[in-house]
Amino acid sequence: MVDLKWMDSGTAYFESLVDAGDLDRASGLPGWTGRHVAAHMAANARALGRLVHWARTGEERAMYASPQARDAEIEELAGGSSAGELSRLVKETAGELREDLGRLTEAQWGARVRTAQGRVVPATEIVWMRTREVWVHGVDLGGRFEDLPDELVGALIADVVRLLELRGEGPAMVLRATDRDTVWHVTAPPGSAGPIEAIGPPKGGGGPEVRGTVAELVAWLTGRGPAPVPDAPPIGRWL
């Protein structure tokens, strides 16, 4: 059975921030208001629902027709809906996705689907894809990474490290948490095997060491906060 706990609690967290905030104000994402974030999350639920349909029926359905179609849907929803309508849409689409996921059989959870970035993954990955969306975009609406479950923050860091390595983007570095005995190594060469989360001292050189709490590290790695140390290498925004 796939564990939906983090996704469910993150959905409730995001929805509470939608209801409590002013969606007309700027969000934590450059150029986006809270309306855009809410619209994106509704569109994301629909897009992931298409992958669930693919896993359940074998009928291929892309998340989005194109990046341009994705952006146009977000702009249309953000500009053409009231705050109340957006709140209802966020909840309706999230509920539909949750219901669709709950109908997948054990065999269907193993079906292969393709993400918007072209990665072929098992349907179980859909749950993680939605989990990171609801929690991280909750931060964009005024939440804090300190609000997130501790193990989830570690999983988010490992996920960013994995994506950096899969894309061969680097930069090579060692991430050391100051509030737990954990380090992550970004080796960054193309074709690397992915992140290594290890307890104890880092292995090998691997570039500069960046120290910070897990909340500080994930805020920086996702482009939502400053670098924990002045000499940290530059990185882009994630998600």
XYZ file of N, CA and C in Angstrom:
717
model
N 0.837 -1.189 0.000
C 0.000 0.000 0.000
C 0.880 1.250 0.000
N 0.632 2.170 -0.916
C 1.404 3.404 -0.997
C 0.971 4.345 0.115
N 1.943 4.923 0.796
C 1.664 5.806 1.929
C 1.323 7.198 1.399
N 0.122 7.673 1.683
C -0.338 8.981 1.229
C -0.317 10.020 2.354
N 0.290 9.690 3.480
C 0.224 10.555 4.661
C 0.787 11.940 4.385
N 1.989 12.017 3.830
C 2.598 13.322 3.572
C 1.799 14.109 2.549
N 1.286 13.453 1.536
C 0.489 14.150 0.537
C -0.785 14.707 1.158
N -1.459 13.906 1.966
C -2.717 14.346 2.580
C -2.489 15.511 3.542
N -1.473 15.406 4.386
C -1.223 16.489 5.345
C -0.745 17.749 4.625
N 0.022 17.583 3.551
C 0.464 18.729 2.769
C -0.687 19.397 2.043
N -1.634 18.609 1.572
C -2.816 19.170 0.917
C -3.602 20.032 1.892
N -3.806 19.528 3.100
C -4.512 20.301 4.125
C -3.746 21.577 4.461
N -2.425 21.482 4.532
C -1.574 22.639 4.827
C -1.718 23.696 3.733
N -1.621 23.273 2.486
C -1.727 24.220 1.370
C -3.111 24.869 1.343
N -4.148 24.073 1.505
C -5.500 24.613 1.451
C -5.751 25.613 2.573
N -5.176 25.381 3.733
C -5.351 26.326 4.836
C -4.700 27.667 4.511
N -3.574 27.639 3.817
C -2.895 28.870 3.442
C -3.648 29.608 2.337
N -4.272 28.867 1.432
C -5.110 29.489 0.409
C -6.275 30.227 1.062
N -6.917 29.591 2.029
C -8.080 30.181 2.689
C -7.699 31.372 3.565
N -6.519 31.319 4.166
C -6.140 32.353 5.136
C -5.473 33.563 4.491
N -4.948 33.393 3.290
C -4.151 34.455 2.680
C -4.924 35.331 1.710
N -4.260 36.379 1.270
C -4.784 37.277 0.240
C -4.161 36.858 -1.080
N -4.938 36.219 -1.917
C -4.391 35.670 -3.154
C -4.001 36.746 -4.164
N -4.425 37.975 -3.926
C -4.037 39.059 -4.831
C -2.639 39.594 -4.531
N -2.079 39.209 -3.408
C -0.730 39.664 -3.063
C 0.320 38.834 -3.789
N 1.518 39.405 -3.889
C 2.631 38.681 -4.514
C 2.948 37.430 -3.706
N 3.309 36.369 -4.390
C 3.697 35.118 -3.727
C 5.207 35.069 -3.606
N 5.711 33.953 -3.131
C 7.151 33.768 -3.046
C 7.804 33.468 -4.377
N 7.019 33.357 -5.439
C 7.555 33.087 -6.771
C 7.569 34.374 -7.589
N 8.696 34.737 -8.177
C 8.789 35.984 -8.943
C 7.731 36.057 -10.048
N 6.988 37.155 -10.078
C 6.003 37.376 -11.125
C 4.667 36.713 -10.893
N 4.545 35.947 -9.835
C 3.292 35.248 -9.546
C 2.638 35.808 -8.288
N 1.327 36.013 -8.360
C 0.544 36.299 -7.169
C 0.097 34.977 -6.539
N -0.576 35.094 -5.406
C -1.161 33.900 -4.809
C -2.161 33.245 -5.734
N -2.816 34.049 -6.573
C -3.754 33.485 -7.561
C -3.045 32.500 -8.493
N -1.855 32.894 -8.941
C -1.109 32.016 -9.851
C -0.721 30.706 -9.164
N -0.307 30.806 -7.894
C 0.081 29.597 -7.172
C -1.121 28.667 -7.009
N -2.258 29.233 -6.615
C -3.465 28.417 -6.457
C -3.888 27.808 -7.788
N -3.838 28.605 -8.854
C -4.206 28.103 -10.179
C -3.256 26.991 -10.616
N -1.978 27.185 -10.362
C -0.990 26.155 -10.706
C -1.285 24.849 -9.991
N -1.649 24.937 -8.714
C -1.898 23.717 -7.955
C -3.148 22.992 -8.437
N -4.169 23.748 -8.841
C -5.357 23.106 -9.423
C -4.999 22.429 -10.746
N -4.230 23.143 -11.578
C -3.820 22.563 -12.862
C -2.907 21.360 -12.652
N -2.065 21.418 -11.640
C -1.167 20.305 -11.345
C -1.942 19.058 -10.928
N -2.984 19.252 -10.117
C -3.807 18.107 -9.707
C -4.456 17.459 -10.926
N -4.961 18.279 -11.827
C -5.555 17.738 -13.056
C -4.506 16.998 -13.885
N -3.309 17.585 -14.001
C -2.252 16.974 -14.812
C -1.823 15.628 -14.234
N -1.660 15.577 -12.922
C -1.291 14.307 -12.295
C -2.432 13.299 -12.394
N -3.664 13.806 -12.403
C -4.806 12.919 -12.612
C -4.750 12.233 -13.963
N -4.189 12.924 -14.953
C -4.041 12.295 -16.269
C -3.035 11.149 -16.207
N -1.991 11.313 -15.397
C -1.044 10.201 -15.230
C -1.682 9.032 -14.483
N -2.543 9.343 -13.519
C -3.259 8.272 -12.817
C -4.139 7.512 -13.803
N -4.823 8.226 -14.687
C -5.650 7.578 -15.711
C -4.796 6.663 -16.575
N -3.621 7.124 -16.963
C -2.690 6.327 -17.763
C -2.335 5.040 -17.024
N -1.997 5.179 -15.731
C -1.621 4.000 -14.954
C -2.790 3.027 -14.807
N -3.998 3.546 -14.681
C -5.158 2.684 -14.433
C -5.644 1.991 -15.699
N -5.580 2.682 -16.835
C -6.186 2.155 -18.062
C -5.179 1.716 -19.116
N -3.939 2.187 -19.018
C -2.966 1.914 -20.072
C -3.067 2.882 -21.221
N -4.030 3.804 -21.164
C -4.196 4.814 -22.215
C -3.276 5.991 -21.913
N -2.296 6.234 -22.770
C -1.305 7.274 -22.501
C -1.946 8.654 -22.501
N -1.668 9.406 -21.454
C -2.120 10.790 -21.347
C -0.990 11.629 -20.775
N -0.574 12.631 -21.531
C 0.486 13.514 -21.074
C -0.041 14.443 -19.990
N 0.857 14.876 -19.112
C 0.449 15.815 -18.086
C -0.071 17.103 -18.717
N 0.667 17.624 -19.681
C 0.279 18.863 -20.372
C 0.522 18.674 -21.866
N -0.296 19.342 -22.656
C -0.104 19.266 -24.108
C 1.232 19.878 -24.499
N 1.654 20.908 -23.784
C 2.925 21.585 -24.040
C 3.203 22.509 -22.868
N 4.446 22.961 -22.728
C 4.722 23.950 -21.671
C 3.890 25.219 -21.846
N 3.650 25.600 -23.106
C 2.855 26.795 -23.365
C 1.402 26.602 -22.926
N 0.877 25.395 -23.150
C -0.500 25.106 -22.727
C -0.603 25.127 -21.205
N 0.418 24.616 -20.536
C 0.441 24.658 -19.068
C 0.383 26.093 -18.575
N 1.258 26.944 -19.112
C 1.314 28.335 -18.679
C 0.001 29.060 -18.978
N -0.594 28.775 -20.138
C -1.839 29.435 -20.520
C -2.972 29.043 -19.582
N -3.012 27.775 -19.171
C -4.057 27.333 -18.247
C -3.933 28.054 -16.911
N -2.713 28.197 -16.423
C -2.499 28.881 -15.151
C -2.947 30.338 -15.249
N -2.567 31.013 -16.317
C -2.938 32.420 -16.486
C -4.453 32.575 -16.596
N -5.092 31.671 -17.310
C -6.542 31.743 -17.471
C -7.258 31.561 -16.134
N -6.833 30.566 -15.374
C -7.470 30.321 -14.085
C -7.187 31.457 -13.105
N -5.945 31.945 -13.103
C -5.577 33.001 -12.166
C -6.316 34.300 -12.447
N -6.504 34.598 -13.717
C -7.126 35.870 -14.080
C -8.631 35.836 -14.199
N -9.202 34.650 -14.351
C -10.630 34.559 -14.619
C -11.464 34.009 -13.492
N -10.869 33.862 -12.313
C -11.591 33.282 -11.176
C -11.456 34.181 -9.954
N -12.497 34.223 -9.144
C -12.408 34.949 -7.886
C -11.584 34.126 -6.900
N -11.189 34.777 -5.800
C -10.419 34.056 -4.786
C -11.209 32.875 -4.243
N -12.504 33.081 -4.030
C -13.335 31.986 -3.533
C -13.432 30.847 -4.523
N -13.559 31.199 -5.807
C -13.623 30.157 -6.837
C -12.315 29.383 -6.913
N -11.189 30.089 -6.801
C -9.896 29.407 -6.827
C -9.742 28.475 -5.631
N -10.174 28.927 -4.464
C -10.101 28.078 -3.276
C -10.915 26.806 -3.476
N -12.120 26.960 -3.988
C -12.962 25.777 -4.236
C -12.333 24.866 -5.277
N -11.743 25.461 -6.322
C -11.137 24.661 -7.381
C -9.930 23.888 -6.856
N -9.120 24.532 -6.025
C -7.969 23.845 -5.421
C -8.440 22.614 -4.655
N -9.499 22.767 -3.868
C -9.993 21.666 -3.046
C -10.655 20.581 -3.899
N -11.417 20.986 -4.897
C -12.093 19.997 -5.751
C -11.094 19.157 -6.526
N -10.109 19.812 -7.137
C -9.133 19.064 -7.943
C -8.260 18.173 -7.066
N -7.912 18.663 -5.871
C -7.128 17.831 -4.950
C -7.924 16.618 -4.507
N -9.210 16.815 -4.246
C -10.055 15.702 -3.844
C -10.211 14.674 -4.942
N -10.344 15.151 -6.182
C -10.471 14.232 -7.311
C -9.204 13.411 -7.499
N -8.047 14.077 -7.367
C -6.783 13.351 -7.506
C -6.647 12.303 -6.404
N -6.984 12.686 -5.185
C -6.893 11.748 -4.059
C -7.800 10.540 -4.278
N -8.993 10.786 -4.780
C -9.934 9.690 -5.036
C -9.413 8.775 -6.141
N -8.860 9.371 -7.196
C -8.328 8.575 -8.302
C -7.147 7.710 -7.846
N -6.275 8.286 -7.032
C -5.136 7.517 -6.527
C -5.605 6.349 -5.664
N -6.654 6.584 -4.894
C -7.162 5.543 -4.014
C -7.752 4.355 -4.740
N -8.040 4.523 -6.033
C -8.625 3.422 -6.807
C -7.579 2.559 -7.514
N -6.319 2.966 -7.471
C -5.294 2.184 -8.161
C -5.052 0.856 -7.453
N -4.915 -0.200 -8.240
C -4.590 -1.511 -7.697
C -3.082 -1.622 -7.511
N -2.646 -2.684 -6.854
C -1.218 -2.883 -6.634
C -0.471 -2.959 -7.957
N -1.031 -3.639 -8.934
C -0.380 -3.745 -10.240
C -0.327 -2.391 -10.937
N -1.387 -1.614 -10.818
C -1.430 -0.313 -11.476
C -0.457 0.681 -10.868
N -0.176 0.544 -9.578
C 0.821 1.412 -8.952
C 2.193 1.217 -9.601
N 2.444 0.051 -10.161
C 3.726 -0.213 -10.798
C 3.776 0.173 -12.263
N 2.659 0.639 -12.827
C 2.633 1.033 -14.236
C 3.579 2.206 -14.476
N 4.165 2.256 -15.647
C 5.124 3.316 -15.982
C 4.410 4.465 -16.682
N 4.699 5.680 -16.226
C 4.125 6.887 -16.822
C 5.260 7.885 -17.047
N 4.966 8.948 -17.781
C 6.005 9.913 -18.132
C 5.680 11.274 -17.528
N 6.646 11.867 -16.852
C 6.445 13.181 -16.245
C 6.526 14.271 -17.310
N 6.214 15.496 -16.916
C 6.284 16.618 -17.844
C 7.719 16.883 -18.300
N 8.696 16.437 -17.507
C 10.108 16.601 -17.869
C 10.632 15.432 -18.703
N 9.766 14.462 -18.994
C 10.152 13.354 -19.840
C 10.701 12.144 -19.111
N 10.743 12.170 -17.777
C 11.226 11.009 -17.028
C 10.147 9.932 -16.990
N 10.522 8.687 -17.214
C 9.590 7.564 -17.119
C 9.710 6.986 -15.716
N 8.599 6.996 -14.987
C 8.611 6.622 -13.567
C 7.419 5.721 -13.273
N 7.467 4.945 -12.183
C 6.285 4.181 -11.786
C 5.210 5.118 -11.244
N 3.976 4.664 -11.277
C 2.865 5.504 -10.815
C 3.004 5.888 -9.350
N 3.747 5.104 -8.582
C 3.972 5.481 -7.180
C 4.620 6.857 -7.074
N 5.380 7.251 -8.082
C 6.068 8.548 -8.064
C 5.076 9.715 -8.086
N 3.867 9.470 -8.577
C 2.866 10.541 -8.630
C 2.609 11.096 -7.237
N 2.589 10.229 -6.255
C 2.326 10.662 -4.879
C 3.418 11.608 -4.402
N 4.667 11.274 -4.654
C 5.763 12.155 -4.254
C 5.736 13.463 -5.042
N 5.420 13.388 -6.328
C 5.349 14.597 -7.138
C 4.323 15.577 -6.566
N 3.182 15.068 -6.140
C 2.162 15.939 -5.552
C 2.566 16.383 -4.151
N 3.195 15.497 -3.407
C 3.614 15.842 -2.043
C 4.539 17.045 -2.035
N 5.549 17.031 -2.872
C 6.487 18.151 -2.866
C 5.829 19.427 -3.377
N 4.873 19.306 -4.292
C 4.164 20.486 -4.787
C 3.378 21.173 -3.679
N 2.576 20.407 -2.942
C 1.711 21.037 -1.940
C 2.518 21.682 -0.814
N 3.573 21.028 -0.375
C 4.355 21.584 0.724
C 5.196 22.774 0.286
N 5.923 22.643 -0.814
C 6.809 23.739 -1.236
C 6.002 24.954 -1.681
N 4.921 24.741 -2.401
C 4.112 25.894 -2.817
C 3.314 26.470 -1.648
N 3.132 25.689 -0.595
C 2.591 26.267 0.626
C 3.531 27.328 1.185
N 4.825 27.083 1.090
C 5.810 28.081 1.501
C 5.682 29.332 0.643
N 5.394 29.167 -0.643
C 5.225 30.323 -1.521
C 4.028 31.182 -1.127
N 3.087 30.611 -0.392
C 1.921 31.365 0.064
C 2.077 31.874 1.498
N 3.273 31.820 2.026
C 3.505 32.367 3.353
C 3.838 31.347 4.414
N 3.892 30.059 4.059
C 4.293 29.050 5.027
C 5.795 29.067 5.263
N 6.265 28.158 6.071
C 7.687 28.088 6.399
C 8.170 26.649 6.299
N 9.391 26.474 5.864
C 9.940 25.119 5.813
C 10.046 24.517 7.207
N 10.137 25.370 8.228
C 10.159 24.868 9.598
C 8.846 24.198 9.977
N 7.763 24.475 9.224
C 6.466 23.855 9.502
C 6.396 22.410 9.005
N 7.296 22.042 8.095
C 7.212 20.737 7.447
C 7.706 19.628 8.370
N 7.172 18.411 8.212
C 7.703 17.270 8.976
C 9.200 17.108 8.738
N 9.938 16.809 9.773
C 11.395 16.747 9.694
C 11.868 15.754 8.637
N 11.282 14.573 8.604
C 11.710 13.571 7.621
C 11.388 14.021 6.199
N 10.299 14.752 6.033
C 9.936 15.244 4.709
C 10.956 16.252 4.199
N 11.442 17.128 5.071
C 12.453 18.103 4.658
C 13.710 17.381 4.172
N 14.125 16.336 4.891
C 15.264 15.553 4.442
C 15.024 14.912 3.093
N 13.800 14.427 2.871
C 13.457 13.818 1.582
C 13.474 14.852 0.463
N 13.058 16.086 0.750
C 13.092 17.147 -0.255
C 14.532 17.476 -0.645
N 15.414 17.550 0.350
C 16.823 17.819 0.042
C 17.386 16.704 -0.837
N 17.126 15.463 -0.458
C 17.626 14.329 -1.248
C 17.079 14.366 -2.668
N 15.833 14.818 -2.822
C 15.220 14.875 -4.142
C 15.889 15.937 -5.011
N 16.179 17.105 -4.432
C 16.878 18.144 -5.197
C 18.262 17.651 -5.605
N 18.958 16.999 -4.681
C 20.286 16.459 -4.989
C 20.200 15.456 -6.138
N 19.217 14.583 -6.070
C 19.036 13.580 -7.132
C 18.803 14.238 -8.485
N 17.947 15.261 -8.523
C 17.650 15.917 -9.787
C 18.863 16.681 -10.320
N 19.617 17.317 -9.434
C 20.836 17.996 -9.867
C 21.795 17.016 -10.520
N 21.925 15.844 -9.937
C 22.865 14.859 -10.466
C 22.344 14.228 -11.754
N 21.036 13.932 -11.805
C 20.476 13.350 -13.023
C 20.628 14.294 -14.210
N 20.509 15.587 -13.945
C 20.634 16.574 -15.020
C 22.079 16.952 -15.292
N 22.996 16.500 -14.421
C 24.397 16.850 -14.595
C 24.648 18.331 -14.440
N 23.818 19.008 -13.598
C 23.911 20.455 -13.493
C 24.830 20.920 -12.373
N 25.028 20.087 -11.382
C 25.878 20.479 -10.273
C 25.291 21.658 -9.505
N 26.108 22.411 -8.827
C 27.552 22.247 -8.708
C 27.921 21.179 -7.692
N 29.109 20.594 -7.864
C 29.564 19.606 -6.883
C 29.727 20.275 -5.527
N 29.195 19.655 -4.493
C 29.280 20.231 -3.148
C 28.872 19.177 -2.125
N 29.124 19.502 -0.876
C 28.697 18.683 0.242
C 27.740 19.519 1.081
N 26.574 18.984 1.366
C 25.589 19.668 2.202
C 25.611 19.015 3.577
N 25.855 19.799 4.612
C 25.925 19.256 5.960
C 24.864 19.929 6.826
N 23.959 19.125 7.357
C 22.937 19.652 8.259
C 23.543 19.907 9.625
N 23.225 21.049 10.200
C 23.746 21.380 11.522
C 22.800 20.937 12.640
N 21.595 20.520 12.282
C 20.636 20.085 13.299
C 20.330 18.592 13.217
N 21.120 17.869 12.443
C 21.067 16.403 12.433
C 22.399 15.903 11.913
N 22.719 14.648 12.156
C 24.008 14.090 11.752
C 23.894 13.487 10.357
N 23.686 14.365 9.378
C 23.469 13.906 8.010
C 24.193 14.812 7.032
N 24.775 14.201 6.001
C 25.365 14.966 4.907
C 24.843 14.415 3.587
N 24.778 15.306 2.588
C 24.405 14.900 1.232
C 25.532 15.338 0.310
N 25.911 14.464 -0.630
C 26.987 14.752 -1.566
C 26.401 14.974 -2.960
N 26.710 16.097 -3.558
C 26.335 16.343 -4.951
C 27.600 16.173 -5.774
N 27.663 15.101 -6.557
C 28.848 14.853 -7.374
C 28.722 15.484 -8.752
N 27.472 15.530 -9.257
C 27.125 16.322 -10.435
C 27.595 15.907 -11.815
N 28.467 14.921 -12.000
C 28.802 14.591 -13.389
C 27.627 13.940 -14.093
N 27.478 14.147 -15.405
C 26.385 13.495 -16.133
C 26.432 11.986 -15.960
N 25.266 11.383 -15.749
C 25.181 9.945 -15.614
C 25.490 9.435 -14.234
N 25.613 10.332 -13.237
C 25.875 9.853 -11.885
C 24.667 9.109 -11.351
N 24.885 8.305 -10.347
C 23.853 7.377 -9.874
C 22.805 8.005 -8.991
N 22.969 9.269 -8.599
C 21.976 9.900 -7.746
C 22.565 10.237 -6.391
N 21.726 10.728 -5.490
C 22.245 11.229 -4.222
C 22.676 10.121 -3.283
N 23.600 10.456 -2.436
C 23.992 9.568 -1.348
C 23.705 10.301 -0.056
N 22.824 9.797 0.761
C 22.595 10.377 2.074
C 23.320 9.493 3.067
N 24.259 10.068 3.787
C 25.121 9.265 4.638
C 25.195 9.844 6.032
N 25.378 8.983 7.011
C 25.610 9.407 8.377
C 27.112 9.382 8.622
N 27.655 10.478 9.117
C 29.078 10.529 9.386
C 29.782 11.507 8.483
N 31.104 11.448 8.393
C 31.877 12.423 7.624
C 31.683 12.240 6.132
N 31.770 13.319 5.345
C 31.631 13.201 3.892
C 32.765 12.385 3.300
N 32.472 11.738 2.180
C 33.457 10.899 1.510
C 34.097 11.687 0.367
N 35.399 11.780 0.362
C 36.085 12.424 -0.731
C 35.961 13.935 -0.680
N 36.485 14.612 -1.719
C 36.452 16.062 -1.780
C 35.064 16.576 -2.070
N 34.667 16.530 -3.337
C 33.286 16.827 -3.707
C 32.879 18.267 -3.617
N 33.826 19.237 -3.740
C 33.449 20.632 -3.769
C 33.278 21.238 -2.391
N 32.795 22.479 -2.346
C 32.676 23.176 -1.068
C 31.630 22.540 -0.160
N 31.767 22.800 1.133
C 30.799 22.307 2.104
C 29.859 23.446 2.479
N 28.577 23.182 2.385
C 27.554 24.163 2.746
C 26.847 23.658 3.985
N 26.891 24.449 5.059
C 26.294 24.053 6.331
C 25.060 24.892 6.616
N 24.067 24.247 7.212
C 22.868 24.955 7.633
C 21.874 23.977 8.213
N 20.842 24.486 8.858
C 19.779 23.600 9.305
C 19.105 23.004 8.076
N 18.374 21.927 8.264
C 17.711 21.320 7.107
C 16.720 22.297 6.489
N 16.055 23.114 7.317
C 15.115 24.102 6.779
C 15.849 25.151 5.964
N 17.010 25.604 6.441
C 17.800 26.589 5.688
C 18.312 25.996 4.384
N 18.757 24.746 4.439
C 19.284 24.103 3.233
C 18.207 23.934 2.178
N 17.032 23.450 2.578
C 15.990 23.213 1.586
C 15.445 24.531 1.043
N 15.388 25.571 1.865
C 14.942 26.872 1.370
C 15.892 27.388 0.292
N 17.192 27.236 0.524
C 18.179 27.673 -0.462
C 18.147 26.801 -1.712
N 18.098 25.490 -1.529
C 18.125 24.577 -2.669
C 16.919 24.742 -3.581
N 15.774 25.144 -3.028
C 14.570 25.331 -3.838
C 14.406 26.765 -4.306
N 15.355 27.633 -3.979
C 15.272 29.023 -4.407
C 14.332 29.867 -3.585
N 13.997 29.396 -2.376
C 13.075 30.145 -1.513
C 13.779 30.865 -0.368
N 15.080 30.808 -0.290
C 15.795 31.446 0.789
C 17.244 31.688 0.414
N 17.939 32.500 1.213
C 19.337 32.808 0.916
C 20.246 31.620 1.197
N 21.437 31.687 0.666
C 22.429 30.649 0.952
C 22.762 30.659 2.434
N 22.880 29.481 3.041
C 23.186 29.430 4.481
C 24.564 29.980 4.830
N 25.500 29.950 3.866
C 26.854 30.464 4.082
C 27.234 31.365 2.920
N 28.084 32.381 3.146
C 28.387 33.353 2.089
C 29.041 32.765 0.850
N 29.853 31.708 0.999
C 30.598 31.173 -0.144
C 29.893 29.976 -0.803
N 28.607 29.814 -0.569
C 27.870 28.711 -1.202
C 27.824 28.925 -2.714
N 27.943 27.872 -3.502
C 27.933 28.025 -4.967
C 26.541 28.442 -5.452
N 26.452 29.162 -6.562
C 25.139 29.585 -7.072
C 24.358 28.391 -7.622
N 23.063 28.394 -7.376
C 22.168 27.369 -7.922
C 20.905 28.054 -8.409
N 20.116 27.333 -9.195
C 18.868 27.881 -9.716
C 17.680 27.524 -8.839
N 16.515 27.877 -9.332
C 15.266 27.573 -8.606
C 14.791 26.185 -8.982
N 14.213 25.489 -8.015
C 13.655 24.159 -8.225
C 12.175 24.200 -7.915
N 11.370 23.572 -8.751
C 9.925 23.485 -8.584
C 9.269 24.848 -8.745
